[in-house]
Amino acid sequence: MRLRLMEATVECLVELGWAGTSTTVVSQRAGVSRGAQLHHFPSKQDLVVAAVGHLSERRREDMAKSAADLPEHGRTRAVLDVLAAQFVSPVFFAALELWVAARTDAELRKAVGPLERRVGRETHAFAVELLGIDEAKGDNRALVQATLDLVRGLGLAASLSDDSKRRSVVLDAWATVLDDQLETS
Amino acid sequence: MRLRLMEATVECLVELGWAGTSTTVVSQRAGVSRGAQLHHFPSKQDLVVAAVGHLSERRREDMAKSAADLPEHGRTRAVLDVLAAQFVSPVFFAALELWVAARTDAELRKAVGPLERRVGRETHAFAVELLGIDEAKGDNRALVQATLDLVRGLGLAASLSDDSKRRSVVLDAWATVLDDQLETS
């Protein structure tokens, strides 16, 4: 039931945005009584933070799966696709609703800040692993951070319109840069 | 009076977010009667789209001014600061409120789409000019796009917490990359 509520919350955030997501709408969509919903998640904030946290876990599992299929040849470009897919996605759009709402809501920011930092650290570690680099070498660490800022920016661009052609060209160029600039062991 | 209304709108978006911005709150803050406000901007959408459009113009003027002071030495890094300043700013946070709201509001998206494309084109042309490159050469065009996606991502990261130290390291590394990879005439 917790799971159903969390998944309905993400659907609502993606389709209706922050303002359109209410505990009432979520309970209805999940087919869960108001009482049960309030028992599991007393407020909209509890529900939304739990839902986005839950999704980040699922996202991590998805990333781990896609990592298994990376090609030898053109690996960097394939890694960029795996990373970009995490940001050009409904999950990111749901998180974006939460982040933007948290910017002007101090209570919500207290809950979202730690979640965002944790997801950021995990995604960074994952990128380092996929790229197969030692991040202590040269500018590697900063280049991985730049890569994640890039895909975050691409995710935001994709939230308004289909941007896939442009994105593909940008990621091609970025892969060339990384292959050239990352220091490998 | 139009100007006062538009500037009050941006202040409201930055401080209160999309949901907290209403035509009533804006009129009060601008010290303009409801009647006058409705005369200039019949709806919240008209007001907000005009306000963000107006700000993009001011942003362009700001960029043009900062371009005059670029140093010879370390120019690329200085250009990145000028570009990043456009995204790590209240103006960007106001635009972010509008973009995210537009994602789930088809009417608003119709108005925001063209605005966003125009600002995107202008910022791109400006970046090419500041970097002093021919974008037809090599990967130059894609590298400029990547740079703008990167600073957009940095702007989003800055919306939740002060991220200036990390940002500075990322931009240092990216300046080195651009100096290495951009094809100059």
Tab-separated table of C-alpha atoms in Angstrom:
chain	number	residue	atom	x	y	z
A	1	MET	CA	0.000	0.000	0.000
A	2	ARG	CA	2.916	2.330	0.773
A	3	LEU	CA	4.342	1.426	-2.605
A	4	ARG	CA	1.067	2.082	-4.407
A	5	LEU	CA	0.796	5.480	-2.723
A	6	MET	CA	4.359	6.395	-3.628
A	7	GLU	CA	3.949	5.370	-7.253
A	8	ALA	CA	0.678	7.268	-7.568
A	9	THR	CA	2.434	10.317	-6.119
A	10	VAL	CA	5.135	10.238	-8.757
A	11	GLU	CA	2.525	9.846	-11.509
A	12	CYS	CA	0.667	12.862	-10.132
A	13	LEU	CA	3.831	14.977	-9.962
A	14	VAL	CA	4.708	14.062	-13.536
A	15	GLU	CA	1.229	14.663	-14.951
A	16	LEU	CA	-0.184	17.427	-12.757
A	17	GLY	CA	2.877	19.120	-11.295
A	18	TRP	CA	3.458	20.189	-7.704
A	19	ALA	CA	0.389	22.415	-7.389
A	20	GLY	CA	-1.921	19.751	-8.855
A	21	THR	CA	-0.658	17.004	-6.552
A	22	SER	CA	-2.748	16.689	-3.390
A	23	THR	CA	-3.048	13.855	-0.904
A	24	THR	CA	-6.695	13.492	-1.989
A	25	VAL	CA	-5.829	13.061	-5.663
A	26	VAL	CA	-3.051	10.608	-4.769
A	27	SER	CA	-5.294	8.456	-2.527
A	28	GLN	CA	-7.918	8.272	-5.262
A	29	ARG	CA	-5.414	7.317	-7.911
A	30	ALA	CA	-3.818	4.691	-5.672
A	31	GLY	CA	-7.250	3.322	-4.679
A	32	VAL	CA	-6.341	3.752	-1.012
A	33	SER	CA	-8.641	5.226	1.641
A	34	ARG	CA	-7.827	8.647	3.052
A	35	GLY	CA	-7.427	7.091	6.490
A	36	ALA	CA	-4.867	4.567	5.304
A	37	GLN	CA	-3.034	7.250	3.358
A	38	LEU	CA	-2.851	9.516	6.414
A	39	HIS	CA	-1.615	6.587	8.480
A	40	HIS	CA	1.315	5.936	6.121
A	41	PHE	CA	2.052	9.546	5.159
A	42	PRO	CA	0.576	12.237	7.417
A	43	SER	CA	1.275	15.126	5.012
A	44	LYS	CA	1.824	15.915	1.336
A	45	GLN	CA	5.456	16.613	2.170
A	46	ASP	CA	5.974	13.153	3.751
A	47	LEU	CA	4.359	11.513	0.774
A	48	VAL	CA	6.277	13.404	-1.880
A	49	VAL	CA	9.690	13.137	-0.228
A	50	ALA	CA	9.196	9.387	0.342
A	51	ALA	CA	8.008	8.906	-3.234
A	52	VAL	CA	10.970	10.684	-4.801
A	53	GLY	CA	13.355	8.865	-2.448
A	54	HIS	CA	11.811	5.539	-3.440
A	55	LEU	CA	12.204	6.397	-7.088
A	56	SER	CA	15.853	7.242	-6.650
A	57	GLU	CA	16.363	3.701	-5.381
A	58	ARG	CA	14.594	2.261	-8.383
A	59	ARG	CA	16.631	4.555	-10.594
A	60	ARG	CA	19.795	3.168	-9.065
A	61	GLU	CA	18.704	-0.365	-9.865
A	62	ASP	CA	17.913	0.634	-13.449
A	63	MET	CA	21.348	2.208	-13.790
A	64	ALA	CA	23.038	-0.891	-12.444
A	65	LYS	CA	21.191	-3.015	-15.006
A	66	SER	CA	22.094	-0.811	-17.953
A	67	ALA	CA	25.728	-0.826	-16.812
A	68	ALA	CA	25.911	-4.541	-17.525
A	69	ASP	CA	25.272	-4.000	-21.233
A	70	LEU	CA	27.910	-1.379	-22.003
A	71	PRO	CA	29.906	-2.027	-25.186
A	72	GLU	CA	33.712	-2.121	-25.263
A	73	HIS	CA	33.860	0.139	-28.272
A	74	GLY	CA	32.258	3.593	-27.801
A	75	ARG	CA	31.870	2.945	-24.109
A	76	THR	CA	32.064	6.597	-23.035
A	77	ARG	CA	29.234	7.584	-25.372
A	78	ALA	CA	27.157	4.665	-24.071
A	79	VAL	CA	27.844	5.726	-20.463
A	80	LEU	CA	26.593	9.223	-21.314
A	81	ASP	CA	23.373	7.694	-22.635
A	82	VAL	CA	22.909	5.771	-19.382
A	83	LEU	CA	23.473	8.931	-17.335
A	84	ALA	CA	21.341	11.184	-19.543
A	85	ALA	CA	18.495	8.660	-19.386
A	86	GLN	CA	18.329	9.297	-15.631
A	87	PHE	CA	17.656	12.985	-16.195
A	88	VAL	CA	15.571	12.917	-19.338
A	89	SER	CA	12.879	10.887	-17.629
A	90	PRO	CA	9.600	11.150	-15.751
A	91	VAL	CA	11.497	10.420	-12.525
A	92	PHE	CA	13.616	13.509	-13.043
A	93	PHE	CA	10.561	15.589	-13.921
A	94	ALA	CA	8.924	14.477	-10.651
A	95	ALA	CA	12.085	15.365	-8.725
A	96	LEU	CA	12.220	18.709	-10.528
A	97	GLU	CA	8.734	19.555	-9.242
A	98	LEU	CA	9.910	18.790	-5.734
A	99	TRP	CA	13.172	20.748	-6.030
A	100	VAL	CA	11.541	23.830	-7.466
A	101	ALA	CA	8.824	23.776	-4.802
A	102	ALA	CA	11.529	23.363	-2.142
A	103	ARG	CA	13.344	26.483	-3.324
A	104	THR	CA	10.627	28.693	-1.819
A	105	ASP	CA	9.476	26.389	1.013
A	106	ALA	CA	11.931	26.190	3.932
A	107	GLU	CA	10.241	23.144	5.551
A	108	LEU	CA	10.311	21.167	2.352
A	109	ARG	CA	13.893	22.212	1.651
A	110	LYS	CA	14.995	20.666	4.961
A	111	ALA	CA	13.687	17.314	3.743
A	112	VAL	CA	14.727	17.633	0.107
A	113	GLY	CA	18.275	18.872	0.729
A	114	PRO	CA	19.601	15.612	2.248
A	115	LEU	CA	17.780	13.515	-0.362
A	116	GLU	CA	19.235	15.560	-3.193
A	117	ARG	CA	22.761	15.340	-1.744
A	118	ARG	CA	22.497	11.585	-1.305
A	119	VAL	CA	21.248	11.031	-4.855
A	120	GLY	CA	23.967	13.375	-6.122
A	121	ARG	CA	26.715	11.420	-4.349
A	122	GLU	CA	25.366	8.090	-5.549
A	123	THR	CA	25.053	9.241	-9.147
A	124	HIS	CA	28.576	10.642	-9.039
A	125	ALA	CA	30.028	7.398	-7.678
A	126	PHE	CA	28.097	5.474	-10.287
A	127	ALA	CA	29.402	7.654	-13.123
A	128	VAL	CA	32.989	7.177	-11.922
A	129	GLU	CA	32.468	3.425	-11.849
A	130	LEU	CA	30.890	3.276	-15.312
A	131	LEU	CA	33.647	5.400	-16.821
A	132	GLY	CA	36.195	3.146	-15.153
A	133	ILE	CA	38.433	5.992	-14.017
A	134	ASP	CA	40.408	6.962	-10.932
A	135	GLU	CA	38.844	10.234	-9.885
A	136	ALA	CA	41.936	11.344	-7.973
A	137	LYS	CA	43.818	11.753	-11.250
A	138	GLY	CA	44.080	15.073	-13.099
A	139	ASP	CA	40.776	16.871	-13.567
A	140	ASN	CA	38.778	13.634	-13.538
A	141	ARG	CA	36.658	14.526	-10.546
A	142	ALA	CA	35.675	17.931	-11.910
A	143	LEU	CA	35.007	16.437	-15.353
A	144	VAL	CA	32.598	13.902	-13.867
A	145	GLN	CA	30.845	16.687	-11.969
A	146	ALA	CA	30.650	18.750	-15.165
A	147	THR	CA	29.159	15.722	-16.932
A	148	LEU	CA	26.425	15.431	-14.318
A	149	ASP	CA	25.702	19.155	-14.472
A	150	LEU	CA	25.490	18.801	-18.241
A	151	VAL	CA	22.948	15.970	-18.134
A	152	ARG	CA	20.969	17.862	-15.494
A	153	GLY	CA	20.859	20.830	-17.869
A	154	LEU	CA	19.811	18.512	-20.706
A	155	GLY	CA	17.065	17.086	-18.501
A	156	LEU	CA	15.699	20.544	-17.829
A	157	ALA	CA	15.758	21.376	-21.553
A	158	ALA	CA	13.890	18.131	-22.271
A	159	SER	CA	11.157	18.988	-19.779
A	160	LEU	CA	9.613	21.575	-22.120
A	161	SER	CA	10.049	20.036	-25.561
A	162	ASP	CA	11.447	17.004	-27.335
A	163	ASP	CA	15.087	17.832	-27.560
A	164	SER	CA	16.495	14.422	-28.448
A	165	LYS	CA	18.244	15.304	-31.727
A	166	ARG	CA	20.121	18.250	-30.269
A	167	ARG	CA	20.928	16.215	-27.142
A	168	SER	CA	22.464	13.440	-29.190
A	169	VAL	CA	24.835	15.867	-30.960
A	170	VAL	CA	25.831	17.458	-27.654
A	171	LEU	CA	26.533	14.064	-26.072
A	172	ASP	CA	28.607	12.992	-29.108
A	173	ALA	CA	30.829	16.029	-28.656
A	174	TRP	CA	30.988	15.523	-24.881
A	175	ALA	CA	32.081	11.878	-25.310
A	176	THR	CA	34.923	13.017	-27.573
A	177	VAL	CA	35.969	15.553	-24.933
A	178	LEU	CA	35.910	12.966	-22.139
A	179	ASP	CA	37.856	10.393	-24.154
A	180	ASP	CA	40.439	13.049	-24.827
A	181	GLN	CA	40.621	14.675	-21.393
A	182	LEU	CA	39.954	12.013	-18.775
A	183	GLU	CA	43.153	10.559	-17.367
A	184	THR	CA	42.970	6.802	-17.490
A	185	SER	CA	45.196	4.532	-15.502
B	1	MET	CA	3.374	51.087	-14.560
B	2	ARG	CA	3.847	48.091	-16.886
B	3	LEU	CA	7.475	48.012	-15.835
B	4	ARG	CA	6.597	48.141	-12.117
B	5	LEU	CA	4.137	45.284	-12.573
B	6	MET	CA	6.667	43.169	-14.441
B	7	GLU	CA	9.385	43.734	-11.869
B	8	ALA	CA	7.026	42.944	-8.992
B	9	THR	CA	6.073	39.735	-10.807
B	10	VAL	CA	9.677	38.586	-11.021
B	11	GLU	CA	10.215	39.385	-7.331
B	12	CYS	CA	7.140	37.329	-6.460
B	13	LEU	CA	8.260	34.380	-8.594
B	14	VAL	CA	11.701	34.442	-6.973
B	15	GLU	CA	10.424	34.769	-3.399
B	16	LEU	CA	7.098	32.941	-3.453
B	17	GLY	CA	7.356	30.589	-6.412
B	18	TRP	CA	4.750	29.939	-9.088
B	19	ALA	CA	1.948	28.865	-6.752
B	20	GLY	CA	2.468	31.870	-4.461
B	21	THR	CA	2.410	34.372	-7.320
B	22	SER	CA	-1.060	35.769	-7.952
B	23	THR	CA	-2.174	38.892	-9.794
B	24	THR	CA	-3.467	40.239	-6.450
B	25	VAL	CA	-0.125	39.835	-4.696
B	26	VAL	CA	1.685	41.386	-7.670
B	27	SER	CA	-0.635	44.426	-7.837
B	28	GLN	CA	-0.180	45.041	-4.115
B	29	ARG	CA	3.579	44.765	-4.318
B	30	ALA	CA	3.739	47.053	-7.346
B	31	GLY	CA	1.362	49.549	-5.707
B	32	VAL	CA	-0.898	49.390	-8.737
B	33	SER	CA	-4.701	49.122	-8.626
B	34	ARG	CA	-6.310	45.855	-9.677
B	35	GLY	CA	-8.115	47.698	-12.461
B	36	ALA	CA	-4.883	49.089	-13.894
B	37	GLN	CA	-3.189	45.719	-13.572
B	38	LEU	CA	-6.007	43.964	-15.424
B	39	HIS	CA	-5.859	46.627	-18.119
B	40	HIS	CA	-2.154	45.974	-18.776
B	41	PHE	CA	-2.141	42.221	-18.160
B	42	PRO	CA	-5.540	40.476	-18.219
B	43	SER	CA	-4.251	37.197	-16.704
B	44	LYS	CA	-1.489	35.772	-14.546
B	45	GLN	CA	-0.116	34.091	-17.648
B	46	ASP	CA	0.129	37.387	-19.577
B	47	LEU	CA	1.852	39.002	-16.634
B	48	VAL	CA	4.350	36.259	-16.002
B	49	VAL	CA	5.302	35.657	-19.635
B	50	ALA	CA	5.758	39.422	-20.200
B	51	ALA	CA	7.802	39.725	-17.006
B	52	VAL	CA	10.179	36.903	-17.857
B	53	GLY	CA	10.468	38.199	-21.448
B	54	HIS	CA	11.307	41.662	-20.124
B	55	LEU	CA	13.952	40.218	-17.858
B	56	SER	CA	15.572	38.335	-20.698
B	57	GLU	CA	16.056	41.681	-22.428
B	58	ARG	CA	17.646	43.185	-19.346
B	59	ARG	CA	19.772	40.060	-19.016
B	60	ARG	CA	21.006	40.570	-22.561
B	61	GLU	CA	22.036	44.137	-21.719
B	62	ASP	CA	23.849	42.918	-18.597
B	63	MET	CA	25.702	40.316	-20.634
B	64	ALA	CA	26.711	42.899	-23.225
B	65	LYS	CA	28.128	45.119	-20.470
B	66	SER	CA	30.125	42.348	-18.820
B	67	ALA	CA	31.509	41.376	-22.229
B	68	ALA	CA	33.291	44.712	-22.418
B	69	ASP	CA	35.434	43.890	-19.376
B	70	LEU	CA	36.773	40.488	-20.412
B	71	PRO	CA	40.505	40.028	-19.822
B	72	GLU	CA	42.923	38.930	-22.556
B	73	HIS	CA	44.484	36.317	-20.341
B	74	GLY	CA	42.111	33.648	-19.012
B	75	ARG	CA	39.382	34.900	-21.283
B	76	THR	CA	37.569	31.561	-21.642
B	77	ARG	CA	37.253	31.188	-17.873
B	78	ALA	CA	35.936	34.744	-17.625
B	79	VAL	CA	33.402	34.046	-20.387
B	80	LEU	CA	32.178	31.016	-18.425
B	81	ASP	CA	31.643	33.274	-15.406
B	82	VAL	CA	29.599	35.685	-17.494
B	83	LEU	CA	27.476	32.833	-18.863
B	84	ALA	CA	27.076	31.069	-15.507
B	85	ALA	CA	26.013	34.343	-13.881
B	86	GLN	CA	22.974	34.333	-16.183
B	87	PHE	CA	21.838	30.993	-14.795
B	88	VAL	CA	22.877	31.280	-11.179
B	89	SER	CA	20.641	34.291	-10.678
B	90	PRO	CA	17.184	35.346	-9.482
B	91	VAL	CA	16.217	35.880	-13.116
B	92	PHE	CA	16.919	32.242	-13.884
B	93	PHE	CA	15.040	31.131	-10.779
B	94	ALA	CA	12.011	33.162	-11.919
B	95	ALA	CA	12.250	31.614	-15.386
B	96	LEU	CA	12.584	28.181	-13.797
B	97	GLU	CA	9.264	28.648	-11.984
B	98	LEU	CA	7.665	29.503	-15.290
B	99	TRP	CA	9.228	26.603	-17.196
B	100	VAL	CA	8.313	24.010	-14.625
B	101	ALA	CA	4.744	25.298	-14.423
B	102	ALA	CA	4.582	25.223	-18.240
B	103	ARG	CA	5.547	21.553	-18.325
B	104	THR	CA	2.095	20.558	-17.019
B	105	ASP	CA	0.069	23.480	-18.429
B	106	ALA	CA	-0.493	23.315	-22.188
B	107	GLU	CA	-1.753	26.914	-22.476
B	108	LEU	CA	1.257	28.305	-20.665
B	109	ARG	CA	3.616	26.102	-22.673
B	110	LYS	CA	2.349	27.689	-25.898
B	111	ALA	CA	3.513	31.064	-24.603
B	112	VAL	CA	6.699	29.919	-22.879
B	113	GLY	CA	8.003	27.722	-25.715
B	114	PRO	CA	8.718	30.586	-28.165
B	115	LEU	CA	10.181	32.746	-25.378
B	116	GLU	CA	12.498	29.975	-24.274
B	117	ARG	CA	13.638	29.278	-27.843
B	118	ARG	CA	14.347	32.957	-28.479
B	119	VAL	CA	16.343	33.347	-25.258
B	120	GLY	CA	18.195	30.118	-26.070
B	121	ARG	CA	19.172	31.347	-29.539
B	122	GLU	CA	20.287	34.727	-28.223
B	123	THR	CA	22.362	33.232	-25.434
B	124	HIS	CA	23.978	30.833	-27.882
B	125	ALA	CA	24.889	33.643	-30.310
B	126	PHE	CA	26.220	35.668	-27.414
B	127	ALA	CA	28.397	32.811	-26.160
B	128	VAL	CA	29.851	32.304	-29.654
B	129	GLU	CA	30.649	36.018	-29.859
B	130	LEU	CA	32.261	36.156	-26.403
B	131	LEU	CA	34.384	33.094	-27.107
B	132	GLY	CA	35.404	34.650	-30.402
B	133	ILE	CA	35.064	31.453	-32.401
B	134	ASP	CA	33.697	30.349	-35.758
B	135	GLU	CA	30.987	27.894	-34.860
B	136	ALA	CA	31.122	26.176	-38.236
B	137	LYS	CA	34.520	24.735	-37.348
B	138	GLY	CA	35.015	21.274	-35.846
B	139	ASP	CA	32.763	20.547	-32.870
B	140	ASN	CA	32.539	24.214	-31.910
B	141	ARG	CA	28.793	24.469	-32.240
B	142	ALA	CA	28.118	21.384	-30.115
B	143	LEU	CA	30.697	22.504	-27.546
B	144	VAL	CA	28.930	25.853	-27.126
B	145	GLN	CA	25.601	24.046	-26.723
B	146	ALA	CA	27.178	21.723	-24.179
B	147	THR	CA	28.530	24.746	-22.311
B	148	LEU	CA	25.053	26.258	-22.095
B	149	ASP	CA	23.542	22.951	-20.954
B	150	LEU	CA	26.288	22.765	-18.349
B	151	VAL	CA	25.579	26.238	-16.936
B	152	ARG	CA	21.836	25.497	-16.995
B	153	GLY	CA	22.551	22.420	-14.881
B	154	LEU	CA	24.714	24.499	-12.554
B	155	GLY	CA	21.895	27.032	-12.241
B	156	LEU	CA	19.479	24.304	-11.211
B	157	ALA	CA	21.959	22.971	-8.630
B	158	ALA	CA	22.366	26.495	-7.242
B	159	SER	CA	18.622	26.908	-6.801
B	160	LEU	CA	18.570	24.637	-3.745
B	161	SER	CA	21.832	25.445	-1.981
B	162	ASP	CA	24.928	27.604	-2.243
B	163	ASP	CA	27.033	25.667	-4.645
B	164	SER	CA	29.614	28.314	-5.557
B	165	LYS	CA	32.786	26.467	-4.534
B	166	ARG	CA	31.940	23.323	-6.441
B	167	ARG	CA	30.786	25.409	-9.409
B	168	SER	CA	34.078	27.250	-9.541
B	169	VAL	CA	36.059	24.001	-9.729
B	170	VAL	CA	33.786	22.646	-12.462
B	171	LEU	CA	34.123	25.837	-14.511
B	172	ASP	CA	37.921	25.821	-14.101
B	173	ALA	CA	38.066	22.328	-15.552
B	174	TRP	CA	35.630	23.200	-18.333
B	175	ALA	CA	37.633	26.285	-19.341
B	176	THR	CA	40.708	24.074	-19.739
B	177	VAL	CA	38.686	21.695	-21.907
B	178	LEU	CA	37.338	24.490	-24.113
B	179	ASP	CA	40.768	26.064	-24.580
B	180	ASP	CA	41.989	22.672	-25.657
B	181	GLN	CA	39.079	21.563	-27.820
B	182	LEU	CA	37.584	24.653	-29.464
B	183	GLU	CA	38.960	25.217	-32.933
B	184	THR	CA	40.104	28.778	-33.255
B	185	SER	CA	40.729	30.488	-36.536
